Short mmCIF file of the C-alpha atoms (twelve columns), coordinates in Angstrom:
data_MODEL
# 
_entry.id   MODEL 
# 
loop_
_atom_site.group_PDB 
_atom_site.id 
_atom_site.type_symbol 
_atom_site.label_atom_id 
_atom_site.label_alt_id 
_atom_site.label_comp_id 
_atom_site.label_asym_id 
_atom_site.label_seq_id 
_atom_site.Cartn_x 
_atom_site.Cartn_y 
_atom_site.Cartn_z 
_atom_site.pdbx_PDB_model_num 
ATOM 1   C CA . UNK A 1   0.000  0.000  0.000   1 
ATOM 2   C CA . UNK A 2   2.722  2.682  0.751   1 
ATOM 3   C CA . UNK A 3   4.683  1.876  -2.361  1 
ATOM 4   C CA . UNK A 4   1.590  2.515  -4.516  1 
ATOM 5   C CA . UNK A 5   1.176  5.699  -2.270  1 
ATOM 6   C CA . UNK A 6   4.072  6.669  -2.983  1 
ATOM 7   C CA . UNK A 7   4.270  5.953  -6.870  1 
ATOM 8   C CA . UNK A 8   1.102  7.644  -6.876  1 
ATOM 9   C CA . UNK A 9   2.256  10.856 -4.952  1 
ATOM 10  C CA . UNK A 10  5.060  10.919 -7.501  1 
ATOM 11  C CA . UNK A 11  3.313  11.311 -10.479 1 
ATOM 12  C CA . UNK A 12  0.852  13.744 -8.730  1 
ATOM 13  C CA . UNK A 13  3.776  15.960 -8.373  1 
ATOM 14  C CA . UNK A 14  5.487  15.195 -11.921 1 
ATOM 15  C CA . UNK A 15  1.700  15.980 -13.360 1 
ATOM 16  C CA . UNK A 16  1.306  18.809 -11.458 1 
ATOM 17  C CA . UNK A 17  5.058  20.410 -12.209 1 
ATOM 18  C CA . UNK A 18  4.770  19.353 -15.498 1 
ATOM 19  C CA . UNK A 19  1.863  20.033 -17.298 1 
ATOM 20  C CA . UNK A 20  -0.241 22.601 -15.041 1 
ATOM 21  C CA . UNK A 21  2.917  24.045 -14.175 1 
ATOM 22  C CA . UNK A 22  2.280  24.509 -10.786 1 
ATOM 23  C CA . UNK A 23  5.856  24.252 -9.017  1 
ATOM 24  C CA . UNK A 24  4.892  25.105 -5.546  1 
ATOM 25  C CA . UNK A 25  2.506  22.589 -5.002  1 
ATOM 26  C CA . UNK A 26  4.664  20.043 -6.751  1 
ATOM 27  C CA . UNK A 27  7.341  20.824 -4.301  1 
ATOM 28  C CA . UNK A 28  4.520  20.281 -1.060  1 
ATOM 29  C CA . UNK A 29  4.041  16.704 -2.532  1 
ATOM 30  C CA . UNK A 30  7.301  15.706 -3.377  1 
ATOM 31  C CA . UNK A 31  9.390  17.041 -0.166  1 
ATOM 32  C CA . UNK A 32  8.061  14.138 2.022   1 
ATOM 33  C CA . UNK A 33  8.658  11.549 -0.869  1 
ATOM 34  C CA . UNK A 34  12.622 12.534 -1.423  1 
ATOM 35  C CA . UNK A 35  13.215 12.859 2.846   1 
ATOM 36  C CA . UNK A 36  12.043 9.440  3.111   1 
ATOM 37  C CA . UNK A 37  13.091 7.809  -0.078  1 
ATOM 38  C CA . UNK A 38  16.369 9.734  -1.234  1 
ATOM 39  C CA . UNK A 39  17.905 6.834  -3.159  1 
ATOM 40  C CA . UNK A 40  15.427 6.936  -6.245  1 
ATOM 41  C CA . UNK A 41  17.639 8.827  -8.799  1 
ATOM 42  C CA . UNK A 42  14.701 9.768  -11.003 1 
ATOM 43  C CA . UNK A 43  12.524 11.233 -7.367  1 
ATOM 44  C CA . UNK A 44  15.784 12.984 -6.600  1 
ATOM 45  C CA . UNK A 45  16.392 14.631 -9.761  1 
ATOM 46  C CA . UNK A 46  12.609 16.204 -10.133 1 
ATOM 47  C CA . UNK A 47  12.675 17.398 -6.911  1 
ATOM 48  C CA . UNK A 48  16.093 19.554 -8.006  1 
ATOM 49  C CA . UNK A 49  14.334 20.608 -10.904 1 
ATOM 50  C CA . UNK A 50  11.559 21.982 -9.052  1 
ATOM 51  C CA . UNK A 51  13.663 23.466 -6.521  1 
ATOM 52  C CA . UNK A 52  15.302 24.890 -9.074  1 
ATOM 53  C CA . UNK A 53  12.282 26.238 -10.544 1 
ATOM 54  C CA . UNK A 54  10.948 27.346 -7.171  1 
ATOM 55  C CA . UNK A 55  14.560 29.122 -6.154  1 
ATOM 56  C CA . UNK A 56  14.786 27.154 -3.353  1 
ATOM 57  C CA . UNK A 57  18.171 25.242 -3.943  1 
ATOM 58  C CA . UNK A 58  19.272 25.723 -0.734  1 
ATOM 59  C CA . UNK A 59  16.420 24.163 1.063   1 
ATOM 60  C CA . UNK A 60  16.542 21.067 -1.216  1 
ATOM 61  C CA . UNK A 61  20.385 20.718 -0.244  1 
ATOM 62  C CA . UNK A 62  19.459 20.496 3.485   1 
ATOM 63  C CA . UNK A 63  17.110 18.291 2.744   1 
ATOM 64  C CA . UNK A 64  19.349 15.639 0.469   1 
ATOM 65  C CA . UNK A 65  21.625 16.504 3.011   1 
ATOM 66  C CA . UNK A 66  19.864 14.955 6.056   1 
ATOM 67  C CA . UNK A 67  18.284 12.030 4.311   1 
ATOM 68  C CA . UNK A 68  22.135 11.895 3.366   1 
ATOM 69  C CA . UNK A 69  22.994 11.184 6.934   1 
ATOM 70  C CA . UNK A 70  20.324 8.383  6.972   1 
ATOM 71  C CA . UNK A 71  21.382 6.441  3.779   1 
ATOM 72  C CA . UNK A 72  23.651 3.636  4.609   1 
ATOM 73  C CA . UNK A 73  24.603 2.059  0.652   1 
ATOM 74  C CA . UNK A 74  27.903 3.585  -0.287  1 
ATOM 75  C CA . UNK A 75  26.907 3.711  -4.240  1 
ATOM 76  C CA . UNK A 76  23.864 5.963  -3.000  1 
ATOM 77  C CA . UNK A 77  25.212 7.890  -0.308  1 
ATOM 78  C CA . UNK A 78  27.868 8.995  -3.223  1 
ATOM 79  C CA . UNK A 79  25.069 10.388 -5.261  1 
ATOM 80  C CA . UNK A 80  23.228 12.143 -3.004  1 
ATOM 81  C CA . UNK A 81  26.347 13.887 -1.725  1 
ATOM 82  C CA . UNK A 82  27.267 14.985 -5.829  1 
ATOM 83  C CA . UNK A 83  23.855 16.218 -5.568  1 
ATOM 84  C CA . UNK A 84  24.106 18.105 -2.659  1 
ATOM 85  C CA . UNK A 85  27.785 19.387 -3.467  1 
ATOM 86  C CA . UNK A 86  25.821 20.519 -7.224  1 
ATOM 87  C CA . UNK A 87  23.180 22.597 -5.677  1 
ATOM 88  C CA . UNK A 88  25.332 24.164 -3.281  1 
ATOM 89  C CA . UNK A 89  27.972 25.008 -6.271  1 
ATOM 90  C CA . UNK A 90  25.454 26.673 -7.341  1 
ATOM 91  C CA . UNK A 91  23.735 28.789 -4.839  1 
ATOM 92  C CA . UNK A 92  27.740 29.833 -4.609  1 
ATOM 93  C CA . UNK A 93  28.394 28.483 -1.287  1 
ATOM 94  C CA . UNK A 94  31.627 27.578 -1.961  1 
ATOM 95  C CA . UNK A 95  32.986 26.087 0.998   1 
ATOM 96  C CA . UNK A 96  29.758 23.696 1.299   1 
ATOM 97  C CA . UNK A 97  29.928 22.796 -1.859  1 
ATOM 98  C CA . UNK A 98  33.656 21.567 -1.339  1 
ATOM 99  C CA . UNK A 99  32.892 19.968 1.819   1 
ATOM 100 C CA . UNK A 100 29.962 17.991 -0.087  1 
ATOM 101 C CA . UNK A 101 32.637 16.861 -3.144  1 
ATOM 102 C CA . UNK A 102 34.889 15.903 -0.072  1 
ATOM 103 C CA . UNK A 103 31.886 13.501 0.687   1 
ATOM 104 C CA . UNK A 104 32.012 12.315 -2.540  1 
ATOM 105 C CA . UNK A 105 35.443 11.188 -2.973  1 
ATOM 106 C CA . UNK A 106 35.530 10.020 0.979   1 
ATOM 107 C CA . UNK A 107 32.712 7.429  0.239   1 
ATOM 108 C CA . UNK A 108 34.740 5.110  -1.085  1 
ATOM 109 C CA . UNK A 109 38.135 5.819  -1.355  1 
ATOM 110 C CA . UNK A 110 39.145 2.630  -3.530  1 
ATOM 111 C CA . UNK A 111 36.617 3.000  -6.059  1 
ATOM 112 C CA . UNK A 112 37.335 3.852  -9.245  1 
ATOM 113 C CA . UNK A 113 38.231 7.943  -9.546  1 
ATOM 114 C CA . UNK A 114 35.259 9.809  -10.551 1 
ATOM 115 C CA . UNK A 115 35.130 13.116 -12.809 1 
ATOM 116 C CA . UNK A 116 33.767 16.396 -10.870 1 
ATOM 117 C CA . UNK A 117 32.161 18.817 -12.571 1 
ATOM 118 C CA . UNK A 118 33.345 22.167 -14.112 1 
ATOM 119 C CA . UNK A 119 34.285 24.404 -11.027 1 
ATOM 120 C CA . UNK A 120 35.492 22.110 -8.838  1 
ATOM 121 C CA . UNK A 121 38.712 23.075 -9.334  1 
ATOM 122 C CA . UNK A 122 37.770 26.748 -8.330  1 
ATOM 123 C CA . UNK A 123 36.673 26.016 -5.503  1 
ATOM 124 C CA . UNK A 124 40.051 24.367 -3.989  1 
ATOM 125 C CA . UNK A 125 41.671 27.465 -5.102  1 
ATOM 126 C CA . UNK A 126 39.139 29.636 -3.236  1 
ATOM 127 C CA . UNK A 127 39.093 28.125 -0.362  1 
ATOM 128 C CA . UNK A 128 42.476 26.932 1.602   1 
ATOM 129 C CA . UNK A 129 42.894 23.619 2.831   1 
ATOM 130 C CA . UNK A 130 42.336 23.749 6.550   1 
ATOM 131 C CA . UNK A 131 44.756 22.173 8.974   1 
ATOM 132 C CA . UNK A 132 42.119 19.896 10.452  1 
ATOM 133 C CA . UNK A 133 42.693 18.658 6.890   1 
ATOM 134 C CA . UNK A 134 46.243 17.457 7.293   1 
ATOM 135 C CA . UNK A 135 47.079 14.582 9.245   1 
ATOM 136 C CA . UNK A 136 49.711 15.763 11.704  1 
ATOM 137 C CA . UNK A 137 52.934 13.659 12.680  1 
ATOM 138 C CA . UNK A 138 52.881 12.283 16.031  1 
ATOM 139 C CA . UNK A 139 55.851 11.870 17.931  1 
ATOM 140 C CA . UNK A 140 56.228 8.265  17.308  1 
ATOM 141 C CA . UNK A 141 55.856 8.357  13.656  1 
ATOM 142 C CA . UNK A 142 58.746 10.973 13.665  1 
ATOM 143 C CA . UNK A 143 60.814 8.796  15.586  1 
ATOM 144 C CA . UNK A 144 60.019 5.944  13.745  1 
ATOM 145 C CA . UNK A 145 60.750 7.558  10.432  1 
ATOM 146 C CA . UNK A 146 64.409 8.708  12.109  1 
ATOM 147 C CA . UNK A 147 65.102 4.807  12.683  1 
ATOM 148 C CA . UNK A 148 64.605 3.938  8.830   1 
# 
């Protein structure tokens, strides 16, 4: 019964974004749908797009960004957190946006490397590496360097 709900909510929202062109209460229906069930690409993606149409990128980042923290799969976590990393790229929050693409490549570190999109590279020029960042050398890796 929920999945047909929910299939049924979706298209409510596509239908009413689509053809009556009525963002707004597109984006009432489909804000539940994408907190609860993030890791549907296609859900994800139409809920940008009307946040997008609405101007409300911001709010759809916090919202990917906390049903972010409740996704578990690696493959999905890494797609919610290049969506979140887009919209805030976007809205020109720099420094979210690079913690976000951080995300990304963190998921899974020995997976395969993965283009970023145009700008990324801006954004590690505009904003310094922090030294939180940098792994700092204890005492005993010094000394244990000195030995070799």
């Amino acid at each position: 019964m929920r999945f047909r709900r929910r299939v049924r909510n979706r298209r409510l929202a596509e239908l009413r974004y689509r053809e009556l062109g009525d963002p707004a209460s597109a984006h009432e229906i489909i804000e539940p749908l994408v907190a609860k069930n993030a890791a549907d690409d296609d859900l994800r993606q139409l809920y940008i797009e009307i946040a997008g149409a609405l101007g409300t990128q911001m709010v759809a980042a916090e919202t990917l960004e906390r049903a972010l923290r409740d996704t578990l799969a690696n493959d999905v976590r890494e797609r919610i957190a290049f969506d979140v990393a887009t919209l805030y790229l976007q809205e020109g929050e720099l420094k979210q946006a690079r913690s976000a693409f951080v995300e990304v490549l963190l998921v899974d570190a020995r997976g395969p490397v993965r283009l970023l999109p145009r700008g990324v590279c801006s954004i590690s020029r505009a904003i310094p590496a922090t030294p939180s960042c940098h792994r700092r050398r204890s005492r005993d890796d010094r000394q244990s360097r000195a030995r070799r």
